[in-house]
mmCIF file of C-alpha atoms in Angstrom:
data_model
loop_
_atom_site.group_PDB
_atom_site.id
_atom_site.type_symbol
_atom_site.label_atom_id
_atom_site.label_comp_id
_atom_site.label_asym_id
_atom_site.label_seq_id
_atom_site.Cartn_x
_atom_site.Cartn_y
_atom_site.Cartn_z
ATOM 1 C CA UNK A 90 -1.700 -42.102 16.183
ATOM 2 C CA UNK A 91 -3.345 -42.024 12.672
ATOM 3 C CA UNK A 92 -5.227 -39.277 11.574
ATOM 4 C CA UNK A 93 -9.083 -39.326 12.406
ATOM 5 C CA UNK A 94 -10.855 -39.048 8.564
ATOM 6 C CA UNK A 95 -14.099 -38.075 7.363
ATOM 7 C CA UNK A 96 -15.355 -41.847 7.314
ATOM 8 C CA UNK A 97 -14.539 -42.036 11.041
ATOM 9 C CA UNK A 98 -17.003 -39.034 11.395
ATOM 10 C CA UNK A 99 -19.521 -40.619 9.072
ATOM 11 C CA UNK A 100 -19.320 -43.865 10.865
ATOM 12 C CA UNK A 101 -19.329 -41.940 14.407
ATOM 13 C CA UNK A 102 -23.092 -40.136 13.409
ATOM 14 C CA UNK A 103 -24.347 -42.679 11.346
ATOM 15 C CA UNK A 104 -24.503 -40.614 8.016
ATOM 16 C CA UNK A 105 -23.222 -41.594 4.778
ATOM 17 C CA UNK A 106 -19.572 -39.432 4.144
ATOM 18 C CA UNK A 107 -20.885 -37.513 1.120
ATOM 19 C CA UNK A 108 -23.123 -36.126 3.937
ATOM 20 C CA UNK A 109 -20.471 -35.688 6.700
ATOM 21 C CA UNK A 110 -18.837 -33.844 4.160
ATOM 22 C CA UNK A 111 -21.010 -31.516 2.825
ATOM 23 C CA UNK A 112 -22.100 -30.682 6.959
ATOM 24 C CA UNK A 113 -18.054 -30.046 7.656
ATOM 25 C CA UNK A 114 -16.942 -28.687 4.694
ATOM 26 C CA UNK A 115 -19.435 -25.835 4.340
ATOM 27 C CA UNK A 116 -21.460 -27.300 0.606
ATOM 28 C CA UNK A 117 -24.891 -25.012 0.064
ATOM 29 C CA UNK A 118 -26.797 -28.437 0.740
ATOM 30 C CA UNK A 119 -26.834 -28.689 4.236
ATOM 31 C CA UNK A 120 -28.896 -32.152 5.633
ATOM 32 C CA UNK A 121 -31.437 -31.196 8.675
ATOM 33 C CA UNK A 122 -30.792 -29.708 11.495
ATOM 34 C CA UNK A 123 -30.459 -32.362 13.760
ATOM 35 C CA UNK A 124 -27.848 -34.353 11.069
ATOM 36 C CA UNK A 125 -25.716 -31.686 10.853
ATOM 37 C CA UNK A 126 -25.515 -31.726 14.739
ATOM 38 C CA UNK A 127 -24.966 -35.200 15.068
ATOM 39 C CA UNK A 128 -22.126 -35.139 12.549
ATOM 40 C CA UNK A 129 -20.637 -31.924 14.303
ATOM 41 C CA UNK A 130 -20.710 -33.621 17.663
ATOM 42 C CA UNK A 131 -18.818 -36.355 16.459
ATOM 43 C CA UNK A 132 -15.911 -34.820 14.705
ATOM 44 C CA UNK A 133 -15.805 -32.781 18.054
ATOM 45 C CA UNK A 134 -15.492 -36.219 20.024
ATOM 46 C CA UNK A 135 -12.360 -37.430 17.676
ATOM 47 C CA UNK A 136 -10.788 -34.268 16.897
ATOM 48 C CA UNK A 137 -11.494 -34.046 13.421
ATOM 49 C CA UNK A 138 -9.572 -31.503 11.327
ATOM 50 C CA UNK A 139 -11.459 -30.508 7.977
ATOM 51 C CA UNK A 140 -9.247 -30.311 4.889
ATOM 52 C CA UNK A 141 -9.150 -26.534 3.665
ATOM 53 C CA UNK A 142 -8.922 -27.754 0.086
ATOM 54 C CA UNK A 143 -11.881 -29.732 0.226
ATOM 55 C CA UNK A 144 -13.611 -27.006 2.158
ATOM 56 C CA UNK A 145 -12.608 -24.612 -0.831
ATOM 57 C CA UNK A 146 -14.334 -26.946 -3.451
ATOM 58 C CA UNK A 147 -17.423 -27.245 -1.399
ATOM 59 C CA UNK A 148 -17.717 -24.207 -1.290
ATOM 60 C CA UNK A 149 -16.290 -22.702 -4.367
ATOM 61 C CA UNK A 150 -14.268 -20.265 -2.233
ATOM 62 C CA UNK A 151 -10.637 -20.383 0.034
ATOM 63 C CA UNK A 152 -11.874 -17.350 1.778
ATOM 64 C CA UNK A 153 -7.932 -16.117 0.957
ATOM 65 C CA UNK A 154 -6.914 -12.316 0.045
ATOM 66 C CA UNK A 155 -3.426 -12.479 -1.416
ATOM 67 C CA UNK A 156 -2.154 -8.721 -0.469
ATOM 68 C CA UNK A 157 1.205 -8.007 -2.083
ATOM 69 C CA UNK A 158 3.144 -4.957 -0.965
ATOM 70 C CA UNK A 159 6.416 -2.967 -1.980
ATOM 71 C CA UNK A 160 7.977 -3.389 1.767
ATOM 72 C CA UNK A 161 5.657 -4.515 4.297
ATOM 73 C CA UNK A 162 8.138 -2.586 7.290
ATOM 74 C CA UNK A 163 7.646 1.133 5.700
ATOM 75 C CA UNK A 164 4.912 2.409 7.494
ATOM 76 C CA UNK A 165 2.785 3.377 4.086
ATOM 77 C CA UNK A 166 2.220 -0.125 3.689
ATOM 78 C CA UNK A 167 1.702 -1.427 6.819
ATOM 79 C CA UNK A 168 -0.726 0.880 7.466
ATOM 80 C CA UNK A 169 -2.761 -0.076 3.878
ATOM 81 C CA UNK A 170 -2.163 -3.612 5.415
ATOM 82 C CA UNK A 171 -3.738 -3.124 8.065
ATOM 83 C CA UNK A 172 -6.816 -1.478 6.255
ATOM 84 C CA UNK A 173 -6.823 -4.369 4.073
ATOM 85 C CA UNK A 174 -6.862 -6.970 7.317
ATOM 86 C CA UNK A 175 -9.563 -5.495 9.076
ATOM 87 C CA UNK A 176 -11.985 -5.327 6.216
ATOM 88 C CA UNK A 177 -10.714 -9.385 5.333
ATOM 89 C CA UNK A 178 -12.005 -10.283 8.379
ATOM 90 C CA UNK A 179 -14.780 -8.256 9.073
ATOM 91 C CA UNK A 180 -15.749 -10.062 5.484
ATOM 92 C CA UNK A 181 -14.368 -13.780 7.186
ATOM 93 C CA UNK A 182 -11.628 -14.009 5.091
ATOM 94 C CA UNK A 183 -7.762 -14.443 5.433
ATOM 95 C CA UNK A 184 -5.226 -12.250 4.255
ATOM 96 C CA UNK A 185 -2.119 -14.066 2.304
ATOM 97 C CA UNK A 186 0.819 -11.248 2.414
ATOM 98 C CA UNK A 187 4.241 -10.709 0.301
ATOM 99 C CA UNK A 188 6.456 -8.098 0.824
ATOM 100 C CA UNK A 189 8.885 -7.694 -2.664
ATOM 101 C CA UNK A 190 11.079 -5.084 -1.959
ATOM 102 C CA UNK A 191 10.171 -3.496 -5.302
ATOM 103 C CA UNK A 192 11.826 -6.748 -7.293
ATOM 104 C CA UNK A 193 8.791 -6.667 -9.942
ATOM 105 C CA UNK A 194 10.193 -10.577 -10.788
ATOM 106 C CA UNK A 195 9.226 -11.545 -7.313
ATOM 107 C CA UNK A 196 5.870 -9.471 -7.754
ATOM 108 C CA UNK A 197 4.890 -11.845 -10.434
ATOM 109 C CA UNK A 198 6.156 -15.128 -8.809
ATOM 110 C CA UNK A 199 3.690 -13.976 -5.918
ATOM 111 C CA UNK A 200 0.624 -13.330 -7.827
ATOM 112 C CA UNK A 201 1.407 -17.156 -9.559
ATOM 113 C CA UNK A 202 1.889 -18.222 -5.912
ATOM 114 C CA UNK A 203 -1.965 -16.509 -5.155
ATOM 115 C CA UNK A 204 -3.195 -18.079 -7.845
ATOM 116 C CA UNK A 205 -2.062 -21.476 -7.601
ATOM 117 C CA UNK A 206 -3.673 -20.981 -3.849
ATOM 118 C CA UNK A 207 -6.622 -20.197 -5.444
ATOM 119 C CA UNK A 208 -7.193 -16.859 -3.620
ATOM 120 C CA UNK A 209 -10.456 -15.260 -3.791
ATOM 121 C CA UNK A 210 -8.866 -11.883 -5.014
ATOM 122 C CA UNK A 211 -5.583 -10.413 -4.645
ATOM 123 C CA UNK A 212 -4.560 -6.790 -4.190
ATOM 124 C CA UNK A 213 -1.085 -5.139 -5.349
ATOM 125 C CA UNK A 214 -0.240 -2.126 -3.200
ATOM 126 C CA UNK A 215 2.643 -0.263 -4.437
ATOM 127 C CA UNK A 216 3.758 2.343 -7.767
ATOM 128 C CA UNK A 217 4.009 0.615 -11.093
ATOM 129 C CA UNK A 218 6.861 0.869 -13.066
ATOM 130 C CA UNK A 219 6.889 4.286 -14.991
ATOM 131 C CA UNK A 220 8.252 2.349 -17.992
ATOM 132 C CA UNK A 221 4.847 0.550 -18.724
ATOM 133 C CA UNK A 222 3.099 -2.583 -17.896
ATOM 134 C CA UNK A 223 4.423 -5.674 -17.477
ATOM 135 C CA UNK A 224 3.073 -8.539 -19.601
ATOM 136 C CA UNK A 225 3.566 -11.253 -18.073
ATOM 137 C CA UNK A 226 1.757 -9.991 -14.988
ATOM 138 C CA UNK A 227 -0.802 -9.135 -17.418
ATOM 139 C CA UNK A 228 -0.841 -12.115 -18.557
ATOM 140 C CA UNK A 229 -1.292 -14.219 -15.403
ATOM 141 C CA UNK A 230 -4.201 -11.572 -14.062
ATOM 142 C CA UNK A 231 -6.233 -12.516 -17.493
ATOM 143 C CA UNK A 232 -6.049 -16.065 -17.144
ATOM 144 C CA UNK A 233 -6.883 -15.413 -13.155
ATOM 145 C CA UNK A 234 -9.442 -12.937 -14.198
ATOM 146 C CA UNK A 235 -10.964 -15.119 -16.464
ATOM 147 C CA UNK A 236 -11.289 -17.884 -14.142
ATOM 148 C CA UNK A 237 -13.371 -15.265 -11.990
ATOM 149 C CA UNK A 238 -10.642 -14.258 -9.899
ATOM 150 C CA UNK A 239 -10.151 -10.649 -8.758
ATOM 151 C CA UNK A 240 -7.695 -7.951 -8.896
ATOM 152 C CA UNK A 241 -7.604 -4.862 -7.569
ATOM 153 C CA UNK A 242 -4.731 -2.396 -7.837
ATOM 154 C CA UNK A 243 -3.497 0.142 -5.544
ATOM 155 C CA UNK A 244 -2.348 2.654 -6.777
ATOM 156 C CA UNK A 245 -2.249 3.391 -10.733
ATOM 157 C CA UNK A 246 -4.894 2.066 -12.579
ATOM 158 C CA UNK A 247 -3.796 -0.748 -14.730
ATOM 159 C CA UNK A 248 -5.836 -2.056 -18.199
ATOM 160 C CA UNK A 249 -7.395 -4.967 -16.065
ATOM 161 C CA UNK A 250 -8.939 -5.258 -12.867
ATOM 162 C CA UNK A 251 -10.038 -2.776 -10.740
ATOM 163 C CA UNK A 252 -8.042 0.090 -8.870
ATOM 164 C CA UNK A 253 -7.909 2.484 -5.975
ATOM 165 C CA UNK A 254 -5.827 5.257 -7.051
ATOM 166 C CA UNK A 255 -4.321 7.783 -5.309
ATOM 167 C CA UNK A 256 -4.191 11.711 -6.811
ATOM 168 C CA UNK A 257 -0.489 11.860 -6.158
ATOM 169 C CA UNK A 258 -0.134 14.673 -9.043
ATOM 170 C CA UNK A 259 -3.086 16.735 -7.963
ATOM 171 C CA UNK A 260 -1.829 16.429 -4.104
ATOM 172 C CA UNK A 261 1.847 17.195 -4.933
ATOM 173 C CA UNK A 262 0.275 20.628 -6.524
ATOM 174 C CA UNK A 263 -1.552 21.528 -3.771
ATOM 175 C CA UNK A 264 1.219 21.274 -1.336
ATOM 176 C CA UNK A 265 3.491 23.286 -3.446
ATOM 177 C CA UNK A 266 0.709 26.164 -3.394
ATOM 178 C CA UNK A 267 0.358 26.088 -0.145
ATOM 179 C CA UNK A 268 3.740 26.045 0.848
ATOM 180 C CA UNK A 269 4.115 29.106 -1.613
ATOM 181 C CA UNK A 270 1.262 30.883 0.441
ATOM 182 C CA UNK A 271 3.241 30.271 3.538
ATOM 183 C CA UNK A 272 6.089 32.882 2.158
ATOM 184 C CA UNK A 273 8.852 30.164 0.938
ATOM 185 C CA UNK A 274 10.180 30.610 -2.573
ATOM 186 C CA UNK A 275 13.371 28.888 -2.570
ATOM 187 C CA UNK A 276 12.979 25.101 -3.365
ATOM 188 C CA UNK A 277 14.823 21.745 -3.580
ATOM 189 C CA UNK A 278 12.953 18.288 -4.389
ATOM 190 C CA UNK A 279 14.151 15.083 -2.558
ATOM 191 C CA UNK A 280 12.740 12.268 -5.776
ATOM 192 C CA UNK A 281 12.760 8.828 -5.916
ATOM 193 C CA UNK A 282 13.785 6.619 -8.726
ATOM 194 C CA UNK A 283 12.643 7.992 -12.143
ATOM 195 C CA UNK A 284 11.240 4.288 -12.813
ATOM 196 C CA UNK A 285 8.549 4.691 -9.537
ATOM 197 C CA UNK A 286 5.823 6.218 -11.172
ATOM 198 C CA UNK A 287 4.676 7.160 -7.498
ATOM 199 C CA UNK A 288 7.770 9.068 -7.758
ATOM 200 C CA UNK A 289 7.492 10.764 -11.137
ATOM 201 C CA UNK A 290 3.925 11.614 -10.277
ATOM 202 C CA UNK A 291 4.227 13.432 -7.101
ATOM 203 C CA UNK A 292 7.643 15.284 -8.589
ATOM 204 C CA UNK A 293 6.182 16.377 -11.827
ATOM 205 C CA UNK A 294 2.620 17.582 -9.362
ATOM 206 C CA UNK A 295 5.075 19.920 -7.081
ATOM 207 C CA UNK A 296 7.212 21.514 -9.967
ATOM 208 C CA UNK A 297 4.656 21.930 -12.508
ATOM 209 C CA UNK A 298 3.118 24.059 -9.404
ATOM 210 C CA UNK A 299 5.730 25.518 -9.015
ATOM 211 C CA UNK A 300 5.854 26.703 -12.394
ATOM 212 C CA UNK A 301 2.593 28.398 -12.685
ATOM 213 C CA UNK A 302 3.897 30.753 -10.132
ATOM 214 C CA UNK A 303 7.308 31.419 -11.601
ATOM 215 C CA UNK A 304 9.255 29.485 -9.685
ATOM 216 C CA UNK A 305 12.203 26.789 -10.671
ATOM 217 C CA UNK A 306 13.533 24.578 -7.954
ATOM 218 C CA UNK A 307 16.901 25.281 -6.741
ATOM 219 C CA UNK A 308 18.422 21.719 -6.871
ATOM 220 C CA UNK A 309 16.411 18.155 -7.432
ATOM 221 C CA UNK A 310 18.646 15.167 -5.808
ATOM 222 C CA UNK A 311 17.340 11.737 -6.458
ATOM 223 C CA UNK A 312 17.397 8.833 -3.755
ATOM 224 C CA UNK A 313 15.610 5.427 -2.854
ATOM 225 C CA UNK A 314 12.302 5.218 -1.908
ATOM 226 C CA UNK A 315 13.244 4.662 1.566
ATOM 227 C CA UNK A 316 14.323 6.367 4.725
ATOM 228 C CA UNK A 317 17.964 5.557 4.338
ATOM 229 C CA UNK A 318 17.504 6.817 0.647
ATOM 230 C CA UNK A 319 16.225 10.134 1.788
ATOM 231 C CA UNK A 320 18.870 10.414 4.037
ATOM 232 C CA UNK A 321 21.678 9.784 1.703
ATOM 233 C CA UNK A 322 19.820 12.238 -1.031
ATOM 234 C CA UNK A 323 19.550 15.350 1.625
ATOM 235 C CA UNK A 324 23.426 14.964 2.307
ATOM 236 C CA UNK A 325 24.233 15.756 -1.200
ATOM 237 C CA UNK A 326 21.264 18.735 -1.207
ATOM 238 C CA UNK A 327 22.905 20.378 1.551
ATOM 239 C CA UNK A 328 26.213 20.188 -0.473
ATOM 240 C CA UNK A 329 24.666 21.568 -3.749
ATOM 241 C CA UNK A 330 22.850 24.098 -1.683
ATOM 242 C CA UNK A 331 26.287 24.985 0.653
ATOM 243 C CA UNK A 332 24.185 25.235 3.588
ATOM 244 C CA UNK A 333 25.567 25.709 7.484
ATOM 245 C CA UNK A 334 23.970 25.622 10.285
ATOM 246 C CA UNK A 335 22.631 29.489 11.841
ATOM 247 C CA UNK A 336 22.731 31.072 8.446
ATOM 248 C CA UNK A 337 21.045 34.787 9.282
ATOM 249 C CA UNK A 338 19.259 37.134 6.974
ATOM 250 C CA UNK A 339 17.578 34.525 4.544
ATOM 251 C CA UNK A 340 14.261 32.329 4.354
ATOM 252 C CA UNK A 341 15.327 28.881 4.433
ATOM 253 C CA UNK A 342 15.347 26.777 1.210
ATOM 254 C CA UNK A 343 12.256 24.529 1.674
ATOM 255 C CA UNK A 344 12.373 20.547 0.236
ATOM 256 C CA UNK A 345 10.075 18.689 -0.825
ATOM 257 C CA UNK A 346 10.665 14.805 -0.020
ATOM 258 C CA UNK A 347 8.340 12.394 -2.598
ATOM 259 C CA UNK A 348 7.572 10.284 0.730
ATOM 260 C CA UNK A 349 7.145 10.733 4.748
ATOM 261 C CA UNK A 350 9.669 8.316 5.058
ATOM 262 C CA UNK A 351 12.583 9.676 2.914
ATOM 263 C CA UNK A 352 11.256 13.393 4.791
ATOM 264 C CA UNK A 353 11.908 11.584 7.990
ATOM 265 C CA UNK A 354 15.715 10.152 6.816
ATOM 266 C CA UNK A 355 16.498 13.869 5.453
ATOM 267 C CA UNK A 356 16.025 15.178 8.734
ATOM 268 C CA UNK A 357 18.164 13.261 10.035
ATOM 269 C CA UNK A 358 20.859 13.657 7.920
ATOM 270 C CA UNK A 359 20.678 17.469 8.257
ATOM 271 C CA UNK A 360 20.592 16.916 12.133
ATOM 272 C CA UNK A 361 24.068 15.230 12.043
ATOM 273 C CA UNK A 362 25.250 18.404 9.469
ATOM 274 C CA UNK A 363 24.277 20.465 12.162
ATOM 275 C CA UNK A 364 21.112 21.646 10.240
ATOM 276 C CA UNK A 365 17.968 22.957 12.038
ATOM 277 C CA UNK A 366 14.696 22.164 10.827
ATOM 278 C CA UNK A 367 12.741 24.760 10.273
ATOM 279 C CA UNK A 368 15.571 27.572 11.394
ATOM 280 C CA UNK A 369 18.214 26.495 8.851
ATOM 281 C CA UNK A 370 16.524 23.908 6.096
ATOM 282 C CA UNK A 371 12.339 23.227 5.700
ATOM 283 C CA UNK A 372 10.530 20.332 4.556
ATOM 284 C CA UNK A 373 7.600 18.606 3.939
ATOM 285 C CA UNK A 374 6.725 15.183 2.646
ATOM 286 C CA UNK A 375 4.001 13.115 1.701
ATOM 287 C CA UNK A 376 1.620 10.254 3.440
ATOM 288 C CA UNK A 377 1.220 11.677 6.751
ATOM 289 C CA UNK A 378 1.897 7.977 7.945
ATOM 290 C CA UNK A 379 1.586 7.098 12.121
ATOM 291 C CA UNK A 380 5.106 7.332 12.966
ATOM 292 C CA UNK A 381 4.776 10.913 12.363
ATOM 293 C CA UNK A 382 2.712 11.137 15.131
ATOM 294 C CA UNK A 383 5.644 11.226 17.513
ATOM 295 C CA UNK A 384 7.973 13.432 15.112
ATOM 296 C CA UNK A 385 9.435 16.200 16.112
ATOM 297 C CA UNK A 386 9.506 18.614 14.657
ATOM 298 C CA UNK A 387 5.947 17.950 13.492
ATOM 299 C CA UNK A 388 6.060 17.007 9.178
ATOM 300 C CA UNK A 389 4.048 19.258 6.991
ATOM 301 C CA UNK A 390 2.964 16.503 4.139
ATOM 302 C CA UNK A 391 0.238 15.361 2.446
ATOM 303 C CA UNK A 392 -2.465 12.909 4.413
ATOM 304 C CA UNK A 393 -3.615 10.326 2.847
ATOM 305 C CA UNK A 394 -6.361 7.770 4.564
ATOM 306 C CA UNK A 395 -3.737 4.675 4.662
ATOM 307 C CA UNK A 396 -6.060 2.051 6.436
ATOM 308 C CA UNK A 397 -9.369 3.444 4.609
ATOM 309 C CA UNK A 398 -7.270 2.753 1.379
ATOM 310 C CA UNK A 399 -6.730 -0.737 2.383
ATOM 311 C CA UNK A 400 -9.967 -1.124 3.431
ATOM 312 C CA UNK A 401 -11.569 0.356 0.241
ATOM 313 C CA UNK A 402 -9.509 -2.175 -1.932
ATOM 314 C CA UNK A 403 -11.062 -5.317 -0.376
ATOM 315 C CA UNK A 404 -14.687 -4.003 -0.609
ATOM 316 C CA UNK A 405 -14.106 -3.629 -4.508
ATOM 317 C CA UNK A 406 -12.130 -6.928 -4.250
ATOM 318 C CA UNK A 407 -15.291 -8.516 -2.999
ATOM 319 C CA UNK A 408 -18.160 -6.603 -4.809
ATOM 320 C CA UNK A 409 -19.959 -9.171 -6.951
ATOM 321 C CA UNK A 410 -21.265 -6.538 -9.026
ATOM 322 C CA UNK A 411 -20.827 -6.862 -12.674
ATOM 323 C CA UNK A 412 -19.093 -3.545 -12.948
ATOM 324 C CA UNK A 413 -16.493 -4.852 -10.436
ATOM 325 C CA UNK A 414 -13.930 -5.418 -12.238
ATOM 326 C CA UNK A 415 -13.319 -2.458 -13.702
ATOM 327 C CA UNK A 416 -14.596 -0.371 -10.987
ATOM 328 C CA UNK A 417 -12.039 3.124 -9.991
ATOM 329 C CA UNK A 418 -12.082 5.242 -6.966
ATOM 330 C CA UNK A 419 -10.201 7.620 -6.535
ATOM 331 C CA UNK A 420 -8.315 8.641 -2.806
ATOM 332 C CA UNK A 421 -7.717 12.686 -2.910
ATOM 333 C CA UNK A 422 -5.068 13.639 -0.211
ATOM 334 C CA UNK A 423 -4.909 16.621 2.394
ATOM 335 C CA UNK A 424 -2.294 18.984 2.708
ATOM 336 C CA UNK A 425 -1.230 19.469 6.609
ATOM 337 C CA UNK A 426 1.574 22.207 7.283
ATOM 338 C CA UNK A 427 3.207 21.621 10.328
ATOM 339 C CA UNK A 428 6.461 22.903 11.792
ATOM 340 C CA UNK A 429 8.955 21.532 9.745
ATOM 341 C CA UNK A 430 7.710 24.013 6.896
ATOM 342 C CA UNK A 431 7.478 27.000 9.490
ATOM 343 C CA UNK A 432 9.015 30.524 8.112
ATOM 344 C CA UNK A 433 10.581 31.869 11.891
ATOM 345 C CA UNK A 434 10.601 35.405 12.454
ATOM 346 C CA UNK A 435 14.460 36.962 12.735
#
């Protein structure tokens, strides 16, 4: 059966197709009332489907977000996803997603992929490179920029477009005093790759803490941003550190994991050594993401307001203002101590 086209509808309601189309396909000039009905009625009766790229033209808009995450299955970024879906279609528009697995070639193949879609805006959620900026993705965000697309980073603040960023440094510190005001002084870092600037950020926050009160850590072990990185990295602390389970007469050593996620993979790592959290090894991490919720022991970290920072990226995405583009909030995080950072009594 052929498809029904907009000329069937014209023909059906007795309207010319220029007018069928600007009724269907959403164009500012809208015919009266009882036209537009008429010309509804009868693409009902023949099942017309409207073309999305002539809808787009009409109306100058796809109504697409393209949302490009890190890894869309660690809980950080679903949760910003989420944020960033519920304002899309509170706003009636559609959220376009790629997940890159931190391959900054497939980054840039995905924004050319947005833009070739003509998306409205599109977000990147995830670190940048500690390295610097890449051009080429420069590149293709001026030429989108200057078509009046928009871009909104977040994360670090890039020279273009406009950015949510998180105070990973200032966070990191704060958690360090804290934890120092609980009674720990002996520290190990858990770090991610020296390339993450996520990574470098919250690291250099917690030691440079550190270091106002006199403190060095113990041992810093390096590892993937991911669970099964921070699982991998807390094997080789507990080596450096020669730690066995029911150690008496000392306050534990107390890590600090970049990311909830690598905190979470630590633990379990130290579980299978035999390790007790908090009785033989603490920790805390950083993101206070969902899944903790159901943790045990509970994961002193750093909270930051995931979906709130998904949903504050699409409101900047879609302000028409003509400070827009450049506009920067920043997202301050709260420290939470928990058990996992708990100093027992002997």
């Amino acid at each position: 059966m052929a498809a029904v086209r907009l000329q069937d509808v014209a023909i059906r309601a007795g309207v010319s197709q220029a007018t069928a189309s600007r009724v269907l396909n959403g164009s500012s000039r809208i015919p009266g009332e009882g036209v537009a009905d008429r010309v509804r009625a009868a693409a009902a009766e023949l099942g017309y489907v409207a073309n999305a790229q002539a809808q787009a033209l009409a109306r100058a808009s796809t109504g697409l977000i393209g949302l490009i995450v890190h890894d869309i299955a660690d809980p950080y970024f679903s949760s910003i996803a989420h944020g960033v879906q519920t304002a899309a279609h509170r706003a009636g528009k559609l959220v376009l997603l790629a997940s890159t697995q931190r391959d900054f070639d497939i980054e840039r193949e995905s924004v050319s992929t947005f833009i070739s879609h003509r998306a409205d805006a599109i977000i990147l959620a995830g670190s940048r490179q500690s390295g610097g900026l890449d051009r080429d993705l420069e590149k293709e965000c001026a030429r989108y920029l200057d078509n009046n697309g928009k871009v909104v980073v977040i994360g670090q603040p890039l020279s273009f477009g406009a950015a949510v960023e998180l105070e990973n440094h200032a966070a990191s510190a704060q958690l360090a005093h804290a934890l120092l005001e609980q009674g720990h002084r002996d520290f190990a870092v858990i770090g991610g790759p020296g390339t993450i600037r996520t990574a470098v950020d919250r690291r250099n926050g917690f030691v440079e803490a550190l270091a106002t009160r006199g403190v060095t850590p113990l041992v810093e072990i390096a590892g993937d941003f991911s669970r099964d990185g921070g699982f991998s990295a807390a094997r080789r602390l507990a080596a450096a550190l020669d730690l066995h389970p029911g150690r008496a007469g000392t306050t534990p050593p107390c890590v600090f994991a970049v990311t909830d996620v690598m905190a979470i993979g630590a633990i379990a790592a130290w579980r299978e050594l035999g390790l007790s959290v908090p009785d033989d090894i603490c920790v805390a991490g950083f993101d206070d993401i969902p899944t903790l919720r159901d943790h045990v022991p509970g994961l002193s970290t750093v909270a930051l307001s995931l979906v709130d920072i998904g949903e504050r990226a699409v409101r900047l995405a879609l302000d028409d203002s003509a400070t827009a583009s450049q506009a920067h909030e920043l997202v301050p995080g709260r420290v939470i101590l928990r058990d996992s950072s708990a100093i027992r009594c002997p």
